[in-house]
Protein backbone atom coordinates (compact mmCIF):
# COMPACT_ATOMS: atom_id res chain seq x y z
CA MET A 1 -1.86 -19.59 5.91
CA GLN A 2 -1.19 -16.05 7.12
CA LYS A 3 -3.20 -14.83 10.07
CA GLY A 4 -2.29 -11.42 11.48
CA ASN A 5 1.48 -11.39 11.86
CA SER A 6 1.72 -15.18 11.73
CA PHE A 7 2.75 -17.00 8.57
CA TYR A 8 2.58 -20.46 10.18
CA LYS A 9 0.16 -23.10 11.25
CA THR A 10 0.74 -24.28 14.79
CA GLY A 11 3.84 -26.43 15.04
CA GLU A 12 4.94 -25.78 11.47
CA GLN A 13 8.16 -23.92 12.28
CA ALA A 14 11.30 -25.94 11.66
CA ALA A 15 14.46 -25.79 13.75
CA VAL A 16 16.30 -23.63 11.22
CA LYS A 17 19.05 -21.15 12.01
CA LEU A 18 18.05 -17.67 10.85
CA ASN A 19 20.46 -14.79 10.43
CA LEU A 20 18.77 -11.44 11.06
CA THR A 21 22.06 -9.60 11.53
CA ILE A 22 22.67 -6.34 9.69
CA LYS A 23 25.60 -3.94 9.82
CA ILE A 24 25.47 -0.15 9.61
CA GLY A 25 28.71 1.78 9.97
CA ASN A 26 30.72 0.04 12.66
CA MET A 27 27.61 -1.25 14.44
CA GLU A 28 26.26 -4.77 14.16
CA PHE A 29 22.54 -5.21 14.86
CA LYS A 30 21.13 -8.56 16.03
CA ASN A 31 18.02 -7.76 13.96
CA PRO A 32 16.78 -4.81 11.89
CA VAL A 33 14.07 -3.63 14.31
CA MET A 34 14.32 -0.68 16.70
CA ASN A 35 12.11 2.01 18.20
CA SER A 36 11.90 5.54 16.87
CA SER A 37 13.14 8.35 19.08
CA GLY A 38 10.66 9.79 21.56
CA THR A 39 8.19 6.90 21.46
CA PHE A 40 9.67 4.33 23.82
CA ASP A 41 10.79 4.30 27.44
CA PHE A 42 13.39 1.56 27.99
CA PHE A 43 12.35 0.69 31.55
CA GLU A 44 8.57 1.08 31.16
CA TYR A 45 8.46 -1.21 28.14
CA MET A 46 10.63 -3.79 29.89
CA ASP A 47 7.40 -4.70 31.73
CA PHE A 48 5.98 -6.00 28.44
CA PHE A 49 8.97 -7.72 26.79
CA ASN A 50 12.74 -7.93 26.93
CA VAL A 51 13.59 -4.72 25.13
CA ASN A 52 17.18 -5.89 24.68
CA GLU A 53 15.80 -8.18 21.96
CA MET A 54 15.61 -5.10 19.72
CA GLY A 55 18.39 -4.39 17.26
CA ALA A 56 18.86 -1.00 18.95
CA PHE A 57 17.31 1.35 21.48
CA ILE A 58 16.96 5.09 20.77
CA PRO A 59 15.86 7.45 23.55
CA LYS A 60 14.14 10.78 22.90
CA SER A 61 16.26 13.49 21.30
CA ILE A 62 18.47 15.50 23.61
CA THR A 63 19.58 19.10 23.27
CA LEU A 64 22.51 20.95 24.79
CA LYS A 65 20.41 22.59 27.48
CA GLU A 66 17.10 21.72 29.09
CA ARG A 67 13.98 22.36 26.99
CA LYS A 68 10.50 22.73 28.44
CA GLY A 69 8.78 21.76 25.19
CA ASN A 70 5.65 23.16 23.60
CA PRO A 71 2.45 24.27 25.40
CA PRO A 72 -0.34 21.70 25.80
CA PRO A 73 -2.34 20.13 24.30
CA ARG A 74 0.55 18.29 22.65
CA LEU A 75 -1.15 15.32 21.08
CA VAL A 76 -4.25 14.77 18.99
CA GLU A 77 -5.53 11.62 17.33
CA VAL A 78 -6.54 11.78 13.67
CA ALA A 79 -7.69 9.24 11.11
CA GLY A 80 -4.70 7.02 10.42
CA GLY A 81 -2.36 8.36 13.08
CA ILE A 82 -1.57 11.10 15.59
CA ILE A 83 -0.26 14.64 15.44
CA ASN A 84 2.23 15.49 18.16
CA SER A 85 3.82 18.76 19.19
CA ILE A 86 6.09 17.79 22.08
CA GLY A 87 8.82 20.28 21.20
CA ILE A 88 11.77 18.02 22.09
CA GLN A 89 11.18 18.39 25.82
CA ASN A 90 14.26 17.04 27.62
CA GLU A 91 16.58 17.76 30.54
CA GLY A 92 19.68 18.54 28.48
CA VAL A 93 22.82 16.59 27.73
CA GLU A 94 24.45 16.67 31.18
CA LYS A 95 21.47 15.17 33.01
CA PHE A 96 21.07 12.69 30.16
CA ILE A 97 24.68 11.56 30.61
CA ASN A 98 24.34 11.26 34.37
CA PHE A 99 21.16 9.20 34.08
CA TRP A 100 22.41 6.72 31.49
CA GLU A 101 25.89 6.28 32.90
CA ASP A 102 24.22 5.03 36.04
CA LYS A 103 21.89 2.71 34.06
CA LYS A 104 24.23 1.54 31.28
CA ASP A 105 24.54 -2.03 32.60
CA PHE A 106 20.86 -2.63 31.84
CA ILE A 107 21.42 -2.12 28.11
CA LYS A 108 22.43 -5.28 26.23
CA THR A 109 21.74 -4.02 22.72
CA ASN A 110 22.93 -1.08 20.62
CA PHE A 111 22.26 2.29 22.21
CA ILE A 112 21.89 5.13 19.69
CA VAL A 113 21.72 8.68 21.06
CA SER A 114 19.41 11.06 19.21
CA ILE A 115 20.74 14.62 19.23
CA ALA A 116 19.12 17.90 18.20
CA GLY A 117 20.24 21.51 18.08
CA THR A 118 19.43 24.98 16.81
CA SER A 119 22.94 25.88 15.65
CA TYR A 120 26.02 24.13 14.30
CA ASP A 121 27.85 24.83 17.55
CA GLU A 122 25.13 23.16 19.63
CA TYR A 123 25.44 19.89 17.70
CA GLU A 124 29.21 20.00 18.07
CA GLU A 125 29.07 20.72 21.79
CA ILE A 126 26.63 17.86 22.46
CA VAL A 127 28.93 15.43 20.66
CA LYS A 128 31.98 16.81 22.45
CA ARG A 129 30.39 16.09 25.83
CA LEU A 130 29.10 12.67 24.86
CA GLU A 131 32.38 11.51 23.32
CA THR A 132 33.96 11.17 26.77
CA LYS A 133 31.41 8.44 27.59
CA ASN A 134 31.12 4.81 26.49
CA PHE A 135 27.53 3.81 27.24
CA PHE A 136 26.30 4.20 23.65
CA SER A 137 27.10 2.95 20.15
CA GLY A 138 26.23 5.77 17.78
CA TYR A 139 24.35 8.96 16.99
CA GLU A 140 21.10 9.68 15.20
CA VAL A 141 21.27 13.34 14.20
CA ASN A 142 17.84 14.96 14.19
CA ILE A 143 18.10 17.68 11.55
CA SER A 144 14.39 18.55 11.54
CA CYS A 145 15.12 21.42 13.93
CA PRO A 146 15.02 25.16 13.17
CA ASN A 147 18.40 26.70 12.34
CA ILE A 148 18.35 29.95 14.30
CA GLU A 149 21.49 31.06 12.48
CA LYS A 150 19.56 31.11 9.20
CA GLY A 151 16.18 32.49 10.16
CA GLY A 152 14.48 29.36 11.48
CA LYS A 153 14.44 27.13 8.40
CA THR A 154 15.14 23.56 9.48
CA PHE A 155 18.59 22.11 8.85
CA GLY A 156 17.07 19.15 7.03
CA GLN A 157 15.35 21.33 4.43
CA CYS A 158 18.65 22.66 3.11
CA PRO A 159 21.25 20.37 1.47
CA GLU A 160 24.13 22.64 2.55
CA ASP A 161 22.95 22.78 6.17
CA THR A 162 22.50 19.02 6.19
CA TYR A 163 26.06 18.59 4.97
CA GLU A 164 27.47 21.03 7.51
CA VAL A 165 25.75 19.48 10.54
CA ILE A 166 26.59 15.89 9.63
CA LYS A 167 30.18 16.78 8.71
CA ARG A 168 30.74 18.54 12.04
CA VAL A 169 29.32 15.59 13.98
CA LYS A 170 31.26 13.04 11.93
CA ASP A 171 34.53 14.92 12.40
CA LYS A 172 34.21 14.59 16.17
CA THR A 173 33.45 10.87 16.49
CA GLN A 174 34.45 7.41 15.38
CA LYS A 175 30.97 6.14 16.25
CA THR A 176 28.27 5.41 13.70
CA VAL A 177 26.40 8.55 12.55
CA ILE A 178 22.84 8.34 11.22
CA ALA A 179 21.10 11.40 9.75
CA LYS A 180 17.35 11.56 10.44
CA LEU A 181 15.83 13.35 7.46
CA SER A 182 12.70 15.46 7.18
CA PRO A 183 10.06 14.35 4.64
CA PHE A 184 9.00 17.97 4.15
CA VAL A 185 11.45 18.83 1.37
CA THR A 186 11.32 19.46 -2.36
CA ASP A 187 13.72 16.63 -3.24
CA ILE A 188 14.81 14.26 -0.49
CA THR A 189 17.40 12.66 -2.76
CA GLU A 190 19.46 15.88 -2.70
CA ILE A 191 19.38 15.88 1.10
CA ALA A 192 20.35 12.19 1.20
CA LYS A 193 23.29 12.83 -1.15
CA LYS A 194 24.63 15.62 1.04
CA ALA A 195 24.27 13.49 4.18
CA LYS A 196 26.30 10.75 2.51
CA GLU A 197 28.93 13.21 1.23
CA ALA A 198 29.29 14.54 4.78
CA GLY A 199 30.08 11.04 6.02
CA ALA A 200 26.74 9.75 7.35
CA ASP A 201 26.79 5.97 7.74
CA ALA A 202 23.02 5.77 7.21
CA ILE A 203 19.89 7.89 6.97
CA THR A 204 16.57 7.54 8.76
CA VAL A 205 13.63 8.26 6.45
CA ALA A 206 11.83 10.04 7.86
CA ASN A 207 10.71 12.32 10.64
CA THR A 208 7.05 13.29 11.05
CA ILE A 209 5.13 15.25 8.42
CA PRO A 210 4.05 18.81 9.37
CA ALA A 211 0.31 18.85 10.10
CA MET A 212 -2.47 20.49 12.11
CA LEU A 213 -6.11 20.02 13.10
CA VAL A 214 -8.85 22.55 13.93
CA ASN A 215 -11.22 22.22 16.87
CA LEU A 216 -14.61 23.57 15.78
CA ASN A 217 -15.90 23.73 19.36
CA SER A 218 -13.16 26.06 20.56
CA LYS A 219 -12.63 27.65 17.13
CA LYS A 220 -8.90 27.11 17.65
CA PRO A 221 -6.25 24.61 16.58
CA TYR A 222 -6.28 21.43 18.69
CA LEU A 223 -2.60 21.74 19.55
CA GLY A 224 -1.19 24.35 21.89
CA ASN A 225 1.57 25.01 19.39
CA LYS A 226 -1.04 25.13 16.58
CA THR A 227 0.94 22.75 14.35
CA GLY A 228 2.77 19.49 14.91
CA GLY A 229 4.01 16.36 13.19
CA LEU A 230 1.84 13.59 11.75
CA SER A 231 2.88 9.98 12.34
CA GLY A 232 1.17 6.61 12.03
CA PRO A 233 -0.09 4.38 9.20
CA ALA A 234 -1.36 7.33 7.13
CA ILE A 235 2.21 8.35 6.27
CA LYS A 236 3.56 4.91 5.34
CA PRO A 237 2.89 5.19 1.57
CA ILE A 238 4.57 8.61 1.54
CA ILE A 239 7.68 7.36 3.32
CA MET A 240 7.85 4.33 1.04
CA LYS A 241 7.88 6.65 -1.99
CA LEU A 242 10.71 8.69 -0.46
CA ILE A 243 12.79 5.56 0.15
CA TYR A 244 12.07 4.38 -3.39
CA ASP A 245 13.29 7.71 -4.76
CA ILE A 246 16.51 7.54 -2.74
CA ASN A 247 17.26 3.97 -3.80
CA ASN A 248 16.28 4.70 -7.40
CA LYS A 249 18.92 7.45 -7.55
CA LYS A 250 21.57 4.87 -6.52
CA ILE A 251 22.81 6.99 -3.64
CA ASN A 252 24.04 3.79 -1.98
CA ILE A 253 23.57 4.63 1.66
CA PRO A 254 21.77 2.36 4.15
CA VAL A 255 18.23 3.56 4.84
CA ILE A 256 16.37 3.04 8.11
CA ALA A 257 12.63 3.24 7.43
CA CYS A 258 10.47 5.15 9.91
CA GLY A 259 6.80 5.77 9.24
CA GLY A 260 3.55 3.92 9.88
CA ILE A 261 4.86 0.47 10.82
CA MET A 262 2.10 -1.26 12.76
CA ASN A 263 2.96 -4.94 12.26
CA ALA A 264 5.44 -7.36 10.69
CA LYS A 265 3.88 -7.00 7.24
CA ASP A 266 4.58 -3.26 7.22
CA ALA A 267 8.19 -3.84 8.31
CA LEU A 268 8.71 -6.53 5.67
CA GLU A 269 7.41 -4.23 2.93
CA TYR A 270 10.01 -1.62 3.86
CA LEU A 271 12.78 -4.23 3.96
CA ALA A 272 11.71 -5.61 0.58
CA LEU A 273 11.85 -2.06 -0.79
CA GLY A 274 15.47 -1.80 0.30
CA ALA A 275 15.47 -0.42 3.84
CA PHE A 276 18.23 -1.98 5.95
CA ALA A 277 16.24 -1.57 9.16
CA VAL A 278 12.98 -0.19 10.52
CA GLN A 279 11.94 2.04 13.40
CA ILE A 280 8.59 1.68 15.14
CA GLY A 281 6.98 4.67 16.82
CA THR A 282 3.25 5.35 17.01
CA ALA A 283 2.40 1.64 17.19
CA ASN A 284 4.16 1.43 20.57
CA PHE A 285 1.41 3.58 22.10
CA ILE A 286 -1.26 1.18 20.83
CA ASN A 287 0.47 -2.14 21.45
CA PRO A 288 3.46 -2.12 23.82
CA LYS A 289 4.51 -5.56 22.56
CA VAL A 290 4.53 -4.57 18.89
CA ILE A 291 8.32 -4.54 18.47
CA LYS A 292 8.63 -8.09 19.79
CA GLU A 293 5.76 -9.18 17.53
CA VAL A 294 7.41 -7.57 14.50
CA ILE A 295 10.71 -9.36 15.17
CA GLU A 296 8.91 -12.69 15.51
CA GLY A 297 6.79 -11.98 12.43
CA ILE A 298 9.91 -11.32 10.33
CA LYS A 299 11.37 -14.65 11.47
CA GLU A 300 8.18 -16.51 10.61
CA TYR A 301 7.97 -14.96 7.16
CA MET A 302 11.61 -15.79 6.40
CA LEU A 303 11.11 -19.40 7.40
CA HIS A 304 7.96 -19.63 5.33
CA GLU A 305 9.76 -18.20 2.29
CA LYS A 306 12.87 -20.32 2.95
CA ILE A 307 15.04 -17.22 3.26
CA TYR A 308 17.60 -17.79 5.99
CA ASP A 309 19.62 -14.55 5.84
CA ILE A 310 17.87 -11.18 6.12
CA MET A 311 20.34 -9.63 3.66
CA GLU A 312 18.97 -11.97 0.96
CA PHE A 313 15.57 -10.35 1.45
CA ILE A 314 16.49 -6.68 1.87
CA GLY A 315 15.93 -4.90 -1.44
CA ILE A 316 14.36 -7.94 -3.09
CA LEU A 317 11.95 -5.72 -5.07
CA GLU A 318 14.87 -4.25 -7.00
CA ARG A 319 16.32 -7.56 -8.14
């Protein structure tokens, strides 16, 4: 009966009311599907589908001041995904605020701002400036950035740094705070625990996996920055294992799965594992309608399985 993302024969769907609503922190999502930061332009993708159908929109990470990003080449395709080395290129928080305050009426879904910094003070200052505005619903805190105060090791690789960043952000806002974790750690459960202790309402698992590729013709790395982050279907089994470990330790914090989702089946597997929501990244570059197709595919599967509330399905593997 299943063909691609479809679980139905033509005309088989019944007029049944489905509830895809989830809640994370003080945010209610119309469905558990959103884009991952840095992979989706709100207005460009509006040409392909109504992006307000997503549960949330997340723009690329912003920093306190403008960043030029890493030298090109910044992207290389590999078997099962891509390696990127963008370097969080952005125009800084003030230009970000000016742009979105002028465009806020276009957004009819949750708007989550992704923030990044190289010191505790930078994270705090970004939040301080954003807190005077009302065009967004919450924060996703990118802690896969180098901590210049501690020699360049990323915040997300250290439980204490994770706690400190999330605590400082949480202390300055009543909005929902999501910690985006790095997969490149010895024990992600320890990082997840510290994020929860610091007050995170949820965690995104995970950011890209450090990677590189060599160009034999030039005898140099393909990327201008030499190394980058691997994303795409190749990392999905790794991210699933990380989410399993977190849930198995009974940390009891909502998890947003991010890694290798190419279709509705991938998203459903993460939800069955216990993820509250999913983020789609690399697939957007291949199929600009993929998020809409995933939302529809989840609905079709639920109807086929006679599951009418998404919360009855989330975590079904553990029951």
